[in-house]
Amino acid sequence: MQDMLLHWSPRSPFVRTVMIAAHECGLADRIETVRTVVAASQPNTELMKENPQSRLPTLRLADGTVVYDSPVICEYFDMLAGGGKLFPQDFPERLVALRRQSLGDGMLDTLLMWRGEATRPPAQQSIKHMQAWRLKTKVSVDALEEQADGLGASQFSIGHIALGVALGYVDFRFPELKWRDGHPKLTAWHTTFEARPSTKTNTPVDEP
């Protein structure tokens, strides 16, 4: 029975994160998704009645409680699943998972700003900023290559989801970066990530 409503977009990486978490926690069947369009320059006034920042994802529970944004929603799903499914309860495992989550979400923040800037008219684009975002992305991928053995050896967690979604978003919006070049261990890990049923069910689609 669907008892949660998720404001959703097929191209939002943060929505993908939440939907993967829902599948991993066995909650996907309880969620009704509603296509909601947001834009940085044009806030969705209807969505703002529930989320003043007009951001996706936004989750509404059966009792009217609204939950946002993706880290909070994912932890809520983990709690519904009994706890410890995606968010380890003990340290240092919990700290590692949260640090990975922070890096993945940070990469997405960088990539989304880069994407927004790249869609502006060329004369209005800040080359300095785009160079900085490119460097941050490159250094992050290099760091993950060094950590790839640990990714494969540790229990699947919110950190794996965040990093996997971030790399998938590079594929989706910045294929020219060819991040797999020179990163064989990370490439192998990401292949296993994208093969999971939860991720295959939630692939990004560039629909209006």
PDB file of C-alpha atoms in Angstrom:
ATOM      1  CA  MET A   1       0.000   0.000   0.000  1.00  0.00           C
ATOM      2  CA  GLN A   2       1.376   3.389  -1.026  1.00  0.00           C
ATOM      3  CA  ASP A   3       1.458   5.691   1.978  1.00  0.00           C
ATOM      4  CA  MET A   4       4.183   8.130   0.942  1.00  0.00           C
ATOM      5  CA  LEU A   5       4.315  10.630  -1.915  1.00  0.00           C
ATOM      6  CA  LEU A   6       7.620  11.652  -3.451  1.00  0.00           C
ATOM      7  CA  HIS A   7       8.053  14.743  -5.601  1.00  0.00           C
ATOM      8  CA  TRP A   8      10.173  13.174  -8.309  1.00  0.00           C
ATOM      9  CA  SER A   9      12.139  13.786 -11.489  1.00  0.00           C
ATOM     10  CA  PRO A  10      13.734  11.135 -13.737  1.00  0.00           C
ATOM     11  CA  ARG A  11      16.832  13.248 -14.244  1.00  0.00           C
ATOM     12  CA  SER A  12      17.556  14.382 -10.691  1.00  0.00           C
ATOM     13  CA  PRO A  13      20.535  12.553  -9.179  1.00  0.00           C
ATOM     14  CA  PHE A  14      19.348  13.274  -5.640  1.00  0.00           C
ATOM     15  CA  VAL A  15      15.977  11.727  -6.478  1.00  0.00           C
ATOM     16  CA  ARG A  16      17.857   8.710  -7.852  1.00  0.00           C
ATOM     17  CA  THR A  17      19.724   8.435  -4.559  1.00  0.00           C
ATOM     18  CA  VAL A  18      16.465   8.370  -2.621  1.00  0.00           C
ATOM     19  CA  MET A  19      14.809   5.848  -4.932  1.00  0.00           C
ATOM     20  CA  ILE A  20      17.802   3.501  -4.753  1.00  0.00           C
ATOM     21  CA  ALA A  21      17.694   3.771  -0.961  1.00  0.00           C
ATOM     22  CA  ALA A  22      13.958   3.003  -0.999  1.00  0.00           C
ATOM     23  CA  HIS A  23      14.536  -0.144  -3.050  1.00  0.00           C
ATOM     24  CA  GLU A  24      17.424  -1.267  -0.858  1.00  0.00           C
ATOM     25  CA  CYS A  25      15.225  -0.802   2.221  1.00  0.00           C
ATOM     26  CA  GLY A  26      12.283  -2.646   0.680  1.00  0.00           C
ATOM     27  CA  LEU A  27      10.065   0.432   0.673  1.00  0.00           C
ATOM     28  CA  ALA A  28       9.672   1.262  -3.006  1.00  0.00           C
ATOM     29  CA  ASP A  29       6.147  -0.177  -3.205  1.00  0.00           C
ATOM     30  CA  ARG A  30       5.019   2.234  -0.496  1.00  0.00           C
ATOM     31  CA  ILE A  31       5.959   5.314  -2.505  1.00  0.00           C
ATOM     32  CA  GLU A  32       3.821   7.142  -5.034  1.00  0.00           C
ATOM     33  CA  THR A  33       5.958   9.308  -7.300  1.00  0.00           C
ATOM     34  CA  VAL A  34       4.648  12.521  -8.771  1.00  0.00           C
ATOM     35  CA  ARG A  35       6.514  14.292 -11.552  1.00  0.00           C
ATOM     36  CA  THR A  36       7.503  17.716 -10.263  1.00  0.00           C
ATOM     37  CA  VAL A  37       9.430  20.293 -12.273  1.00  0.00           C
ATOM     38  CA  VAL A  38      11.834  22.639 -10.530  1.00  0.00           C
ATOM     39  CA  ALA A  39      14.351  25.125 -11.883  1.00  0.00           C
ATOM     40  CA  ALA A  40      16.900  27.325 -10.155  1.00  0.00           C
ATOM     41  CA  SER A  41      15.550  30.440 -11.854  1.00  0.00           C
ATOM     42  CA  GLN A  42      11.868  29.547 -11.554  1.00  0.00           C
ATOM     43  CA  PRO A  43      10.729  28.190  -8.165  1.00  0.00           C
ATOM     44  CA  ASN A  44       7.765  25.817  -8.171  1.00  0.00           C
ATOM     45  CA  THR A  45       5.199  27.703  -6.104  1.00  0.00           C
ATOM     46  CA  GLU A  46       3.106  24.590  -5.432  1.00  0.00           C
ATOM     47  CA  LEU A  47       6.123  22.631  -4.191  1.00  0.00           C
ATOM     48  CA  MET A  48       7.131  25.582  -2.010  1.00  0.00           C
ATOM     49  CA  LYS A  49       3.989  24.993   0.052  1.00  0.00           C
ATOM     50  CA  GLU A  50       5.692  21.796   1.246  1.00  0.00           C
ATOM     51  CA  ASN A  51       9.369  22.612   0.765  1.00  0.00           C
ATOM     52  CA  PRO A  52      10.113  26.357   0.942  1.00  0.00           C
ATOM     53  CA  GLN A  53      13.345  25.828  -0.997  1.00  0.00           C
ATOM     54  CA  SER A  54      11.475  24.279  -3.967  1.00  0.00           C
ATOM     55  CA  ARG A  55      13.900  21.379  -4.209  1.00  0.00           C
ATOM     56  CA  LEU A  56      13.741  17.724  -5.125  1.00  0.00           C
ATOM     57  CA  PRO A  57      13.349  15.251  -3.630  1.00  0.00           C
ATOM     58  CA  THR A  58      10.570  16.140  -1.202  1.00  0.00           C
ATOM     59  CA  LEU A  59       8.667  13.373   0.584  1.00  0.00           C
ATOM     60  CA  ARG A  60       5.184  13.688   2.076  1.00  0.00           C
ATOM     61  CA  LEU A  61       4.032  11.105   4.599  1.00  0.00           C
ATOM     62  CA  ALA A  62       0.482   9.840   5.105  1.00  0.00           C
ATOM     63  CA  ASP A  63      -0.051  12.135   8.086  1.00  0.00           C
ATOM     64  CA  GLY A  64       1.040  15.183   6.092  1.00  0.00           C
ATOM     65  CA  THR A  65       4.548  15.381   7.526  1.00  0.00           C
ATOM     66  CA  VAL A  66       7.034  16.594   4.909  1.00  0.00           C
ATOM     67  CA  VAL A  67      10.606  15.279   4.811  1.00  0.00           C
ATOM     68  CA  TYR A  68      13.523  16.778   2.863  1.00  0.00           C
ATOM     69  CA  ASP A  69      16.149  16.621   1.459  1.00  0.00           C
ATOM     70  CA  SER A  70      17.849  13.440   0.227  1.00  0.00           C
ATOM     71  CA  PRO A  71      20.147  12.677   3.239  1.00  0.00           C
ATOM     72  CA  VAL A  72      17.230  13.073   5.647  1.00  0.00           C
ATOM     73  CA  ILE A  73      14.868  11.029   3.479  1.00  0.00           C
ATOM     74  CA  CYS A  74      17.424   8.245   3.124  1.00  0.00           C
ATOM     75  CA  GLU A  75      17.977   8.080   6.869  1.00  0.00           C
ATOM     76  CA  TYR A  76      14.218   8.033   7.412  1.00  0.00           C
ATOM     77  CA  PHE A  77      13.935   5.060   5.050  1.00  0.00           C
ATOM     78  CA  ASP A  78      16.729   3.314   6.930  1.00  0.00           C
ATOM     79  CA  MET A  79      14.847   3.844  10.188  1.00  0.00           C
ATOM     80  CA  LEU A  80      11.644   2.409   8.676  1.00  0.00           C
ATOM     81  CA  ALA A  81      13.650  -0.641   7.614  1.00  0.00           C
ATOM     82  CA  GLY A  82      14.751  -1.223  11.207  1.00  0.00           C
ATOM     83  CA  GLY A  83      17.995   0.770  11.245  1.00  0.00           C
ATOM     84  CA  GLY A  84      21.479  -0.220  10.187  1.00  0.00           C
ATOM     85  CA  LYS A  85      20.516  -1.208   6.648  1.00  0.00           C
ATOM     86  CA  LEU A  86      22.250   1.699   4.902  1.00  0.00           C
ATOM     87  CA  PHE A  87      23.499   3.733   7.865  1.00  0.00           C
ATOM     88  CA  PRO A  88      25.824   1.619  10.026  1.00  0.00           C
ATOM     89  CA  GLN A  89      25.124   2.089  13.703  1.00  0.00           C
ATOM     90  CA  ASP A  90      28.640   1.460  14.999  1.00  0.00           C
ATOM     91  CA  PHE A  91      31.833   3.410  14.525  1.00  0.00           C
ATOM     92  CA  PRO A  92      34.116   3.535  12.607  1.00  0.00           C
ATOM     93  CA  GLU A  93      31.856   1.995   9.933  1.00  0.00           C
ATOM     94  CA  ARG A  94      29.266   4.746  10.371  1.00  0.00           C
ATOM     95  CA  LEU A  95      31.844   7.491  10.015  1.00  0.00           C
ATOM     96  CA  VAL A  96      33.202   5.924   6.819  1.00  0.00           C
ATOM     97  CA  ALA A  97      29.715   5.646   5.323  1.00  0.00           C
ATOM     98  CA  LEU A  98      28.840   9.248   6.207  1.00  0.00           C
ATOM     99  CA  ARG A  99      32.130  10.543   4.845  1.00  0.00           C
ATOM    100  CA  ARG A 100      31.515   8.739   1.565  1.00  0.00           C
ATOM    101  CA  GLN A 101      28.004  10.131   1.487  1.00  0.00           C
ATOM    102  CA  SER A 102      29.352  13.635   1.988  1.00  0.00           C
ATOM    103  CA  LEU A 103      31.858  13.234  -0.855  1.00  0.00           C
ATOM    104  CA  GLY A 104      29.250  11.844  -3.243  1.00  0.00           C
ATOM    105  CA  ASP A 105      26.733  14.564  -2.428  1.00  0.00           C
ATOM    106  CA  GLY A 106      29.455  17.186  -2.662  1.00  0.00           C
ATOM    107  CA  MET A 107      30.432  15.921  -6.102  1.00  0.00           C
ATOM    108  CA  LEU A 108      26.801  16.245  -7.184  1.00  0.00           C
ATOM    109  CA  ASP A 109      26.605  19.803  -5.852  1.00  0.00           C
ATOM    110  CA  THR A 110      29.697  20.649  -7.913  1.00  0.00           C
ATOM    111  CA  LEU A 111      28.410  18.905 -11.024  1.00  0.00           C
ATOM    112  CA  LEU A 112      25.001  20.558 -10.821  1.00  0.00           C
ATOM    113  CA  MET A 113      26.547  24.020 -10.528  1.00  0.00           C
ATOM    114  CA  TRP A 114      28.806  23.176 -13.462  1.00  0.00           C
ATOM    115  CA  ARG A 115      25.849  21.931 -15.483  1.00  0.00           C
ATOM    116  CA  GLY A 116      23.894  25.103 -14.731  1.00  0.00           C
ATOM    117  CA  GLU A 117      26.766  27.328 -15.748  1.00  0.00           C
ATOM    118  CA  ALA A 118      27.373  25.376 -18.954  1.00  0.00           C
ATOM    119  CA  THR A 119      23.770  25.939 -20.057  1.00  0.00           C
ATOM    120  CA  ARG A 120      24.121  29.710 -19.830  1.00  0.00           C
ATOM    121  CA  PRO A 121      24.940  31.706 -23.004  1.00  0.00           C
ATOM    122  CA  PRO A 122      28.693  31.386 -23.681  1.00  0.00           C
ATOM    123  CA  ALA A 123      29.306  35.103 -23.139  1.00  0.00           C
ATOM    124  CA  GLN A 124      27.847  34.837 -19.629  1.00  0.00           C
ATOM    125  CA  GLN A 125      29.709  31.716 -18.533  1.00  0.00           C
ATOM    126  CA  SER A 126      32.416  31.880 -15.889  1.00  0.00           C
ATOM    127  CA  ILE A 127      35.366  29.934 -17.266  1.00  0.00           C
ATOM    128  CA  LYS A 128      37.162  30.303 -13.933  1.00  0.00           C
ATOM    129  CA  HIS A 129      34.357  28.606 -12.057  1.00  0.00           C
ATOM    130  CA  MET A 130      33.988  25.809 -14.598  1.00  0.00           C
ATOM    131  CA  GLN A 131      37.722  25.130 -14.439  1.00  0.00           C
ATOM    132  CA  ALA A 132      37.475  24.906 -10.660  1.00  0.00           C
ATOM    133  CA  TRP A 133      34.535  22.481 -10.850  1.00  0.00           C
ATOM    134  CA  ARG A 134      36.403  20.348 -13.389  1.00  0.00           C
ATOM    135  CA  LEU A 135      39.420  20.178 -11.084  1.00  0.00           C
ATOM    136  CA  LYS A 136      37.308  19.240  -8.048  1.00  0.00           C
ATOM    137  CA  THR A 137      35.659  16.460 -10.034  1.00  0.00           C
ATOM    138  CA  LYS A 138      38.976  15.122 -11.308  1.00  0.00           C
ATOM    139  CA  VAL A 139      40.603  15.130  -7.876  1.00  0.00           C
ATOM    140  CA  SER A 140      37.551  13.420  -6.371  1.00  0.00           C
ATOM    141  CA  VAL A 141      37.643  10.634  -8.956  1.00  0.00           C
ATOM    142  CA  ASP A 142      41.402  10.210  -8.420  1.00  0.00           C
ATOM    143  CA  ALA A 143      40.835   9.918  -4.673  1.00  0.00           C
ATOM    144  CA  LEU A 144      38.098   7.344  -5.188  1.00  0.00           C
ATOM    145  CA  GLU A 145      40.408   5.222  -7.320  1.00  0.00           C
ATOM    146  CA  GLU A 146      42.724   5.013  -4.326  1.00  0.00           C
ATOM    147  CA  GLN A 147      39.782   4.012  -2.114  1.00  0.00           C
ATOM    148  CA  ALA A 148      38.201   1.542  -4.548  1.00  0.00           C
ATOM    149  CA  ASP A 149      39.456  -1.581  -2.774  1.00  0.00           C
ATOM    150  CA  GLY A 150      37.772  -0.416   0.423  1.00  0.00           C
ATOM    151  CA  LEU A 151      34.529   0.300  -1.421  1.00  0.00           C
ATOM    152  CA  GLY A 152      34.351  -3.259  -2.632  1.00  0.00           C
ATOM    153  CA  ALA A 153      35.254  -4.764   0.705  1.00  0.00           C
ATOM    154  CA  SER A 154      32.812  -2.871   2.940  1.00  0.00           C
ATOM    155  CA  GLN A 155      29.104  -3.447   3.544  1.00  0.00           C
ATOM    156  CA  PHE A 156      26.886  -1.634   1.042  1.00  0.00           C
ATOM    157  CA  SER A 157      25.772   1.641   2.594  1.00  0.00           C
ATOM    158  CA  ILE A 158      24.495   5.132   1.929  1.00  0.00           C
ATOM    159  CA  GLY A 159      28.077   6.058   1.089  1.00  0.00           C
ATOM    160  CA  HIS A 160      28.153   3.593  -1.794  1.00  0.00           C
ATOM    161  CA  ILE A 161      24.852   4.947  -3.096  1.00  0.00           C
ATOM    162  CA  ALA A 162      26.024   8.564  -2.989  1.00  0.00           C
ATOM    163  CA  LEU A 163      29.301   7.832  -4.744  1.00  0.00           C
ATOM    164  CA  GLY A 164      27.736   5.542  -7.315  1.00  0.00           C
ATOM    165  CA  VAL A 165      25.065   8.075  -8.185  1.00  0.00           C
ATOM    166  CA  ALA A 166      27.654  10.847  -8.482  1.00  0.00           C
ATOM    167  CA  LEU A 167      29.740   8.827 -10.936  1.00  0.00           C
ATOM    168  CA  GLY A 168      26.586   7.909 -12.819  1.00  0.00           C
ATOM    169  CA  TYR A 169      25.724  11.587 -13.102  1.00  0.00           C
ATOM    170  CA  VAL A 170      29.132  12.244 -14.650  1.00  0.00           C
ATOM    171  CA  ASP A 171      28.214   9.637 -17.265  1.00  0.00           C
ATOM    172  CA  PHE A 172      24.793  11.229 -17.730  1.00  0.00           C
ATOM    173  CA  ARG A 173      25.782  14.871 -18.078  1.00  0.00           C
ATOM    174  CA  PHE A 174      29.556  14.922 -18.655  1.00  0.00           C
ATOM    175  CA  PRO A 175      30.446  11.846 -20.749  1.00  0.00           C
ATOM    176  CA  GLU A 176      33.252  13.821 -22.363  1.00  0.00           C
ATOM    177  CA  LEU A 177      35.184  13.631 -19.094  1.00  0.00           C
ATOM    178  CA  LYS A 178      35.697   9.872 -19.616  1.00  0.00           C
ATOM    179  CA  TRP A 179      36.251   9.405 -15.888  1.00  0.00           C
ATOM    180  CA  ARG A 180      36.987   5.682 -16.291  1.00  0.00           C
ATOM    181  CA  ASP A 181      40.257   6.390 -18.097  1.00  0.00           C
ATOM    182  CA  GLY A 182      43.097   5.664 -15.680  1.00  0.00           C
ATOM    183  CA  HIS A 183      40.718   4.438 -12.958  1.00  0.00           C
ATOM    184  CA  PRO A 184      40.400   0.667 -13.441  1.00  0.00           C
ATOM    185  CA  LYS A 185      39.560  -0.234  -9.835  1.00  0.00           C
ATOM    186  CA  LEU A 186      36.862   2.419  -9.543  1.00  0.00           C
ATOM    187  CA  THR A 187      35.482   1.381 -12.930  1.00  0.00           C
ATOM    188  CA  ALA A 188      35.190  -2.227 -11.762  1.00  0.00           C
ATOM    189  CA  TRP A 189      33.437  -1.200  -8.557  1.00  0.00           C
ATOM    190  CA  HIS A 190      30.998   1.099 -10.369  1.00  0.00           C
ATOM    191  CA  THR A 191      30.100  -1.719 -12.757  1.00  0.00           C
ATOM    192  CA  THR A 192      28.968  -3.802  -9.788  1.00  0.00           C
ATOM    193  CA  PHE A 193      27.065  -0.811  -8.414  1.00  0.00           C
ATOM    194  CA  GLU A 194      25.148  -0.246 -11.640  1.00  0.00           C
ATOM    195  CA  ALA A 195      24.336  -3.962 -11.814  1.00  0.00           C
ATOM    196  CA  ARG A 196      22.373  -3.929  -8.557  1.00  0.00           C
ATOM    197  CA  PRO A 197      18.594  -4.304  -9.055  1.00  0.00           C
ATOM    198  CA  SER A 198      17.975  -1.074  -7.122  1.00  0.00           C
ATOM    199  CA  THR A 199      20.169   0.970  -9.452  1.00  0.00           C
ATOM    200  CA  LYS A 200      19.034  -0.694 -12.675  1.00  0.00           C
ATOM    201  CA  THR A 201      15.447   0.153 -11.751  1.00  0.00           C
ATOM    202  CA  ASN A 202      16.366   3.816 -11.262  1.00  0.00           C
ATOM    203  CA  THR A 203      18.451   5.006 -14.169  1.00  0.00           C
ATOM    204  CA  PRO A 204      18.514   8.714 -15.122  1.00  0.00           C
ATOM    205  CA  VAL A 205      16.397   9.722 -18.108  1.00  0.00           C
ATOM    206  CA  ASP A 206      16.509  13.127 -19.769  1.00  0.00           C
ATOM    207  CA  GLU A 207      12.776  13.768 -20.029  1.00  0.00           C
ATOM    208  CA  PRO A 208      11.103  17.183 -19.730  1.00  0.00           C
TER     209      PRO A 208
END
